Amino acid sequence: MEAQELLRRVVDGDQGAWDEVVRQFGGLVWSVARSFRLSSAATDDVVQTVWLRLAEHCGKIRQPERLASWLATTTRNEALRVIRGQSRLSPSAMEDDTVEPTASSIEDLVTDDDTLRAVLIAFAKLSPDDQALLRLLCAVPPLDYESIAEVLGRPIGSIGPTRARCLDRLRRLLPAGLNPKEELT
Amino acid sequence: MNPIHDDELVDLVGRALRTVDPVPEHVLDGAMAAWTWRTIDAELAQIVFDSAAELTGVRSEVMERQLTFQVGGIEIEVMVVDGSRLVGQLVPAMATTITQANEERTISTRSDHLGRFSFDELLPHPVRLTVHRPHDGRPPIHTVWMVF
């Protein structure tokens, strides 16, 4: 079902439609929030704030087809508020207890897929900026470059070239001979 | 060996991240429960000033978070004191009941004739304030939900 129709049903009071919105866009909000490297408690607060905002705002969204973009922007704004507001008072809002994949934690990974494991090990070696960009690029449903540029606070024209360079860096970190087609079929 | 194409690589990273860092169940449950808080007709006061969003300018010794919400000519100014209390003022001044709510609890206070109010407690996030206006028969004003 299209976001437009879902939102119309939500405004009409259909809880099932709301749950469907959460199922469809929950991963996207999570990806954007996680790209800011907040503590897990602060990430939860930001994500919940975004959903509460949508609940109170859903009747007023003028372009329902832009829901993904609205969610991304709202998540970014609230994450920045937490970073700029709370971190000055207490550093606890910043990353401390997050399960950011690191070389050591990947050893305990709950995946026996060697390709995914290799990708995660390579991902963990990337810079925070590259990791943030990749999280946004992998969001489901996908975010357009305009939304990604807004979340990152960068010009839209820079996203394509930055994506290419970031993927090159990731590719160089992957073990030689990695062949996803073999592993994943 | 064929190199992995860009789109294929993005797809792989997405699958890897969703395996190791999926949306936690409690986060999805929370998002679904947020629906009960939808306010279709209420007046919603938006943030028009947030000291945490001001990157430039003089940052004084005072680190207290200050926010202003606004709707229909009414402003709700609040400041977080010591990270644990909330003081504020309604402009124009209004003596009325103000509530602070999160998804579990609601606490209430009164503003005085100058519109000043305070909460000795800051509830766990996210929270919102509600200004009740029974005296003029108008619907309450909610601030947007916030992480203070």
Short mmCIF file of C-alpha atoms in Angstrom, two decimals:
data_model
loop_
_atom_site.label_atom_id
_atom_site.label_comp_id
_atom_site.label_asym_id
_atom_site.label_seq_id
_atom_site.Cartn_x
_atom_site.Cartn_y
_atom_site.Cartn_z
CA MET A 1 0.00 0.00 0.00
CA GLU A 2 1.26 3.49 -0.82
CA ALA A 3 2.32 5.80 2.00
CA GLN A 4 -0.39 8.23 0.90
CA GLU A 5 -3.18 5.70 1.37
CA LEU A 6 -1.67 4.42 4.62
CA LEU A 7 -1.51 7.91 6.10
CA ARG A 8 -5.11 8.59 5.06
CA ARG A 9 -6.20 5.47 6.94
CA VAL A 10 -4.11 6.44 9.96
CA VAL A 11 -5.83 9.82 10.10
CA ASP A 12 -9.17 8.00 9.89
CA GLY A 13 -8.18 6.08 13.03
CA ASP A 14 -6.95 2.79 11.60
CA GLN A 15 -4.38 1.34 14.01
CA GLY A 16 -3.59 -1.45 11.54
CA ALA A 17 -2.51 1.15 8.99
CA TRP A 18 -0.27 2.80 11.59
CA ASP A 19 1.37 -0.54 12.42
CA GLU A 20 1.99 -1.02 8.71
CA VAL A 21 3.64 2.43 8.50
CA VAL A 22 5.92 1.38 11.38
CA ARG A 23 6.73 -1.93 9.69
CA GLN A 24 7.50 -0.24 6.36
CA PHE A 25 9.49 2.72 7.68
CA GLY A 26 10.83 1.46 11.03
CA GLY A 27 14.10 0.35 9.46
CA LEU A 28 14.57 3.67 7.72
CA VAL A 29 14.15 5.71 10.91
CA TRP A 30 16.50 3.30 12.68
CA SER A 31 19.16 3.58 9.96
CA VAL A 32 19.11 7.37 10.08
CA ALA A 33 19.20 7.48 13.89
CA ARG A 34 22.04 4.95 14.04
CA SER A 35 24.10 6.99 11.59
CA PHE A 36 24.52 9.60 14.36
CA ARG A 37 26.38 7.24 16.71
CA LEU A 38 24.34 8.12 19.79
CA SER A 39 24.23 5.88 22.85
CA SER A 40 21.61 3.18 22.56
CA ALA A 41 19.37 4.94 25.14
CA ALA A 42 19.59 8.22 23.25
CA THR A 43 18.96 6.43 19.94
CA ASP A 44 15.79 4.90 21.40
CA ASP A 45 14.64 8.32 22.67
CA VAL A 46 15.22 9.95 19.30
CA VAL A 47 13.40 7.19 17.40
CA GLN A 48 10.45 7.23 19.79
CA THR A 49 10.25 11.04 19.55
CA VAL A 50 10.09 10.76 15.76
CA TRP A 51 7.17 8.30 15.90
CA LEU A 52 5.32 10.42 18.45
CA ARG A 53 5.86 13.43 16.20
CA LEU A 54 4.46 11.52 13.24
CA ALA A 55 1.46 10.40 15.29
CA GLU A 56 0.58 13.98 16.20
CA HIS A 57 1.50 15.34 12.79
CA CYS A 58 0.20 12.72 10.36
CA GLY A 59 -2.99 14.64 9.52
CA LYS A 60 -0.94 17.66 8.51
CA ILE A 61 1.64 16.13 6.20
CA ARG A 62 1.09 17.94 2.93
CA GLN A 63 3.06 15.57 0.72
CA PRO A 64 2.43 12.02 1.97
CA GLU A 65 4.55 10.66 -0.88
CA ARG A 66 7.47 12.40 0.86
CA LEU A 67 6.95 10.49 4.12
CA ALA A 68 10.37 8.80 3.92
CA SER A 69 12.01 12.18 3.54
CA TRP A 70 9.94 13.70 6.39
CA LEU A 71 10.94 10.85 8.70
CA ALA A 72 14.63 11.16 7.75
CA THR A 73 14.66 14.92 8.32
CA THR A 74 12.81 14.70 11.62
CA THR A 75 15.15 11.96 12.85
CA ARG A 76 18.17 14.07 11.88
CA ASN A 77 16.81 17.17 13.62
CA GLU A 78 16.05 15.33 16.85
CA ALA A 79 19.39 13.51 16.82
CA LEU A 80 21.20 16.84 16.42
CA ARG A 81 19.16 18.35 19.26
CA VAL A 82 20.27 15.52 21.52
CA ILE A 83 23.89 15.80 20.41
CA ARG A 84 24.07 19.58 20.77
CA GLY A 85 21.79 19.92 23.77
CA GLN A 86 22.38 16.99 26.05
CA SER A 87 25.98 16.25 25.34
CA ARG A 88 26.97 19.61 26.77
CA LEU A 89 25.40 18.64 30.06
CA SER A 90 26.24 14.97 30.09
CA PRO A 91 28.40 13.05 27.66
CA SER A 92 26.17 10.02 28.21
CA ALA A 93 24.07 10.82 25.15
CA MET A 94 27.00 10.06 22.93
CA GLU A 95 28.09 6.66 21.88
CA ASP A 96 29.29 4.51 24.75
CA ASP A 97 27.19 1.40 24.94
CA THR A 98 26.16 1.12 21.30
CA VAL A 99 26.63 -2.12 19.49
CA GLU A 100 28.64 -0.49 16.75
CA PRO A 101 30.24 -3.34 14.83
CA THR A 102 33.91 -3.45 15.74
CA ALA A 103 36.55 -5.92 14.71
CA SER A 104 36.31 -7.75 18.02
CA SER A 105 32.53 -7.80 18.36
CA ILE A 106 32.17 -9.26 14.90
CA GLU A 107 33.86 -12.42 16.13
CA ASP A 108 30.72 -13.06 18.16
CA LEU A 109 28.46 -12.30 15.24
CA VAL A 110 25.24 -14.15 14.90
CA THR A 111 25.85 -14.94 11.29
CA ASP A 112 27.54 -17.93 9.77
CA ASP A 113 27.53 -16.18 6.43
CA ASP A 114 31.21 -15.59 5.64
CA THR A 115 30.46 -12.89 3.08
CA LEU A 116 28.36 -10.82 5.47
CA ARG A 117 31.01 -11.29 8.14
CA ALA A 118 33.74 -10.06 5.79
CA VAL A 119 31.62 -7.06 4.81
CA LEU A 120 31.05 -6.16 8.46
CA ILE A 121 34.73 -6.45 9.31
CA ALA A 122 35.52 -4.12 6.41
CA PHE A 123 32.68 -1.76 7.38
CA ALA A 124 34.06 -1.51 10.93
CA LYS A 125 37.37 -0.25 9.55
CA LEU A 126 35.77 2.63 7.66
CA SER A 127 35.72 6.19 9.04
CA PRO A 128 32.60 7.30 10.96
CA ASP A 129 31.63 9.52 8.01
CA ASP A 130 31.81 6.61 5.57
CA GLN A 131 29.85 4.41 7.95
CA ALA A 132 27.14 7.06 8.33
CA LEU A 133 26.84 7.48 4.55
CA LEU A 134 26.60 3.71 4.04
CA ARG A 135 23.90 3.37 6.68
CA LEU A 136 21.85 6.00 4.85
CA LEU A 137 22.50 4.44 1.44
CA CYS A 138 21.26 1.06 2.70
CA ALA A 139 18.05 2.36 4.26
CA VAL A 140 14.90 0.46 3.33
CA PRO A 141 12.83 1.89 1.74
CA PRO A 142 15.66 3.77 0.00
CA LEU A 143 16.28 7.44 0.68
CA ASP A 144 16.79 9.75 -2.29
CA TYR A 145 20.06 11.70 -2.53
CA GLU A 146 18.24 14.89 -1.56
CA SER A 147 17.26 13.40 1.82
CA ILE A 148 20.69 11.85 2.34
CA ALA A 149 22.33 15.20 1.58
CA GLU A 150 20.04 16.89 4.10
CA VAL A 151 20.74 14.35 6.83
CA LEU A 152 24.49 14.67 6.29
CA GLY A 153 24.38 18.44 5.84
CA ARG A 154 26.24 18.19 2.53
CA PRO A 155 25.46 19.43 -0.99
CA ILE A 156 23.32 17.03 -2.98
CA GLY A 157 25.84 16.99 -5.83
CA SER A 158 28.50 15.54 -3.55
CA ILE A 159 26.56 12.40 -2.61
CA GLY A 160 27.11 10.43 -5.82
CA PRO A 161 30.89 10.97 -5.99
CA THR A 162 31.25 10.44 -2.22
CA ARG A 163 29.28 7.20 -2.50
CA ALA A 164 31.62 5.95 -5.22
CA ARG A 165 34.76 6.81 -3.21
CA CYS A 166 33.32 5.31 -0.03
CA LEU A 167 32.47 2.05 -1.82
CA ASP A 168 35.98 1.97 -3.32
CA ARG A 169 37.45 2.23 0.16
CA LEU A 170 35.17 -0.54 1.37
CA ARG A 171 36.04 -2.73 -1.61
CA ARG A 172 39.76 -2.39 -0.88
CA LEU A 173 39.14 -3.58 2.68
CA LEU A 174 37.38 -6.74 1.52
CA PRO A 175 39.39 -9.96 1.25
CA ALA A 176 40.52 -10.85 -2.25
CA GLY A 177 38.35 -13.41 -3.94
CA LEU A 178 35.16 -12.51 -2.06
CA ASN A 179 32.40 -13.62 -4.35
CA PRO A 180 28.98 -12.78 -3.00
CA LYS A 181 27.21 -14.62 -5.80
CA GLU A 182 28.64 -17.92 -4.68
CA GLU A 183 28.03 -17.33 -0.99
CA LEU A 184 24.56 -15.94 -1.20
CA THR A 185 22.84 -18.25 -3.61
CA MET B 1 37.34 -12.77 -10.36
CA ASN B 2 34.68 -10.18 -11.02
CA PRO B 3 34.79 -7.07 -8.82
CA ILE B 4 31.66 -6.44 -6.78
CA HIS B 5 29.63 -3.67 -8.36
CA ASP B 6 28.62 -0.62 -6.34
CA ASP B 7 24.92 -1.48 -6.12
CA GLU B 8 25.71 -5.05 -5.17
CA LEU B 9 28.07 -3.86 -2.47
CA VAL B 10 25.47 -1.46 -1.01
CA ASP B 11 23.02 -4.34 -0.99
CA LEU B 12 25.52 -6.54 0.87
CA VAL B 13 26.23 -3.85 3.47
CA GLY B 14 22.50 -3.40 3.99
CA ARG B 15 22.02 -7.12 4.56
CA ALA B 16 25.02 -7.26 6.87
CA LEU B 17 23.82 -4.31 8.97
CA ARG B 18 20.29 -5.64 9.20
CA THR B 19 21.75 -8.92 10.46
CA VAL B 20 23.96 -7.42 13.14
CA ASP B 21 21.96 -4.27 13.94
CA PRO B 22 18.24 -4.89 13.31
CA VAL B 23 15.57 -2.55 14.67
CA PRO B 24 15.09 -3.84 18.23
CA GLU B 25 11.67 -5.30 18.99
CA HIS B 26 11.08 -2.87 21.86
CA VAL B 27 11.69 0.03 19.48
CA LEU B 28 9.10 -1.26 17.01
CA ASP B 29 6.65 -1.91 19.87
CA GLY B 30 7.18 1.65 21.10
CA ALA B 31 6.62 3.04 17.63
CA MET B 32 3.36 1.12 17.28
CA ALA B 33 2.19 2.30 20.71
CA ALA B 34 2.90 5.93 19.73
CA TRP B 35 -0.32 5.84 17.70
CA THR B 36 -2.43 6.20 20.85
CA TRP B 37 -0.96 9.70 21.27
CA ARG B 38 -2.10 11.07 17.93
CA THR B 39 -3.78 14.43 18.26
CA ILE B 40 -5.71 15.26 15.14
CA ASP B 41 -7.44 18.49 16.17
CA ALA B 42 -5.34 19.80 19.05
CA GLU B 43 -3.27 22.92 18.75
CA LEU B 44 0.34 21.95 18.39
CA ALA B 45 3.03 24.36 19.59
CA GLN B 46 6.16 24.07 17.47
CA ILE B 47 9.71 24.80 18.53
CA VAL B 48 10.69 28.31 17.44
CA PHE B 49 13.85 28.55 19.52
CA ASP B 50 16.17 25.92 20.93
CA SER B 51 19.45 26.91 22.55
CA ALA B 52 20.78 23.49 21.55
CA ALA B 53 20.19 24.30 17.89
CA GLU B 54 22.03 27.63 18.06
CA LEU B 55 25.54 26.87 16.94
CA THR B 56 26.80 30.40 16.71
CA GLY B 57 26.62 33.42 18.93
CA VAL B 58 27.67 33.94 22.48
CA ARG B 59 27.50 30.82 24.56
CA SER B 60 27.52 32.06 28.11
CA GLU B 61 28.68 30.23 31.18
CA VAL B 62 25.08 29.23 31.69
CA MET B 63 24.64 25.89 29.97
CA GLU B 64 20.94 25.50 30.73
CA ARG B 65 18.83 24.34 27.83
CA GLN B 66 16.24 26.87 26.73
CA LEU B 67 13.35 26.33 24.37
CA THR B 68 10.44 28.33 23.08
CA PHE B 69 7.30 26.75 21.63
CA GLN B 70 4.74 28.80 19.77
CA VAL B 71 1.24 28.47 18.37
CA GLY B 72 -1.45 31.02 17.59
CA GLY B 73 0.21 33.97 19.33
CA ILE B 74 0.98 32.00 22.50
CA GLU B 75 4.52 31.24 23.52
CA ILE B 76 5.67 28.65 26.02
CA GLU B 77 9.22 29.39 27.17
CA VAL B 78 11.02 26.73 29.17
CA MET B 79 14.42 26.19 30.68
CA VAL B 80 15.91 22.98 32.01
CA VAL B 81 17.56 23.66 35.37
CA ASP B 82 20.28 21.35 36.69
CA GLY B 83 19.19 18.80 34.11
CA SER B 84 16.35 17.75 36.37
CA ARG B 85 13.85 20.60 36.76
CA LEU B 86 11.81 22.62 34.33
CA VAL B 87 10.92 26.29 34.78
CA GLY B 88 8.92 28.27 32.30
CA GLN B 89 6.65 31.11 31.41
CA LEU B 90 3.57 31.58 29.26
CA VAL B 91 3.51 34.67 27.03
CA PRO B 92 1.07 36.35 27.20
CA ALA B 93 0.72 35.57 30.89
CA MET B 94 -2.00 33.12 31.78
CA ALA B 95 -2.82 31.53 35.16
CA THR B 96 -3.77 27.99 34.31
CA THR B 97 -2.99 24.30 34.63
CA ILE B 98 0.05 22.95 32.80
CA THR B 99 0.86 19.26 32.54
CA GLN B 100 4.06 17.47 31.67
CA ALA B 101 3.58 13.97 30.27
CA ASN B 102 5.56 11.09 28.97
CA GLU B 103 3.99 7.86 27.77
CA GLU B 104 3.72 6.49 31.32
CA ARG B 105 3.01 9.43 33.59
CA THR B 106 1.47 12.87 33.72
CA ILE B 107 2.34 15.48 36.34
CA SER B 108 0.72 18.84 36.68
CA THR B 109 1.43 22.33 37.96
CA ARG B 110 -0.12 25.83 37.89
CA SER B 111 1.17 28.96 36.26
CA ASP B 112 0.86 32.17 38.31
CA HIS B 113 -0.63 35.52 37.22
CA LEU B 114 2.64 36.35 35.46
CA GLY B 115 2.47 33.08 33.55
CA ARG B 116 5.40 31.55 35.44
CA PHE B 117 5.44 27.85 36.22
CA SER B 118 7.85 25.14 37.31
CA PHE B 119 8.13 21.39 37.54
CA ASP B 120 10.40 19.92 40.20
CA GLU B 121 10.80 16.85 38.05
CA LEU B 122 11.74 16.20 34.45
CA LEU B 123 10.10 12.95 33.35
CA PRO B 124 12.06 10.38 31.32
CA HIS B 125 12.01 11.22 27.59
CA PRO B 126 10.27 11.84 25.35
CA VAL B 127 7.94 14.32 27.05
CA ARG B 128 5.48 17.02 26.06
CA LEU B 129 3.84 19.91 27.87
CA THR B 130 0.15 20.72 27.68
CA VAL B 131 -1.36 24.10 28.50
CA HIS B 132 -4.98 23.67 29.52
CA ARG B 133 -7.42 26.45 28.69
CA PRO B 134 -10.73 25.55 30.30
CA HIS B 135 -11.45 29.20 31.17
CA ASP B 136 -11.95 30.26 27.56
CA GLY B 137 -13.35 26.97 26.31
CA ARG B 138 -10.54 26.42 23.82
CA PRO B 139 -8.73 23.14 23.23
CA PRO B 140 -5.47 22.56 25.12
CA ILE B 141 -2.16 23.39 23.51
CA HIS B 142 0.33 20.56 23.23
CA THR B 143 3.99 21.14 22.60
CA VAL B 144 5.58 18.71 20.17
CA TRP B 145 7.19 15.71 21.85
CA MET B 146 10.73 16.47 23.00
CA VAL B 147 13.94 15.04 24.26
CA PHE B 148 15.05 17.83 26.59
#
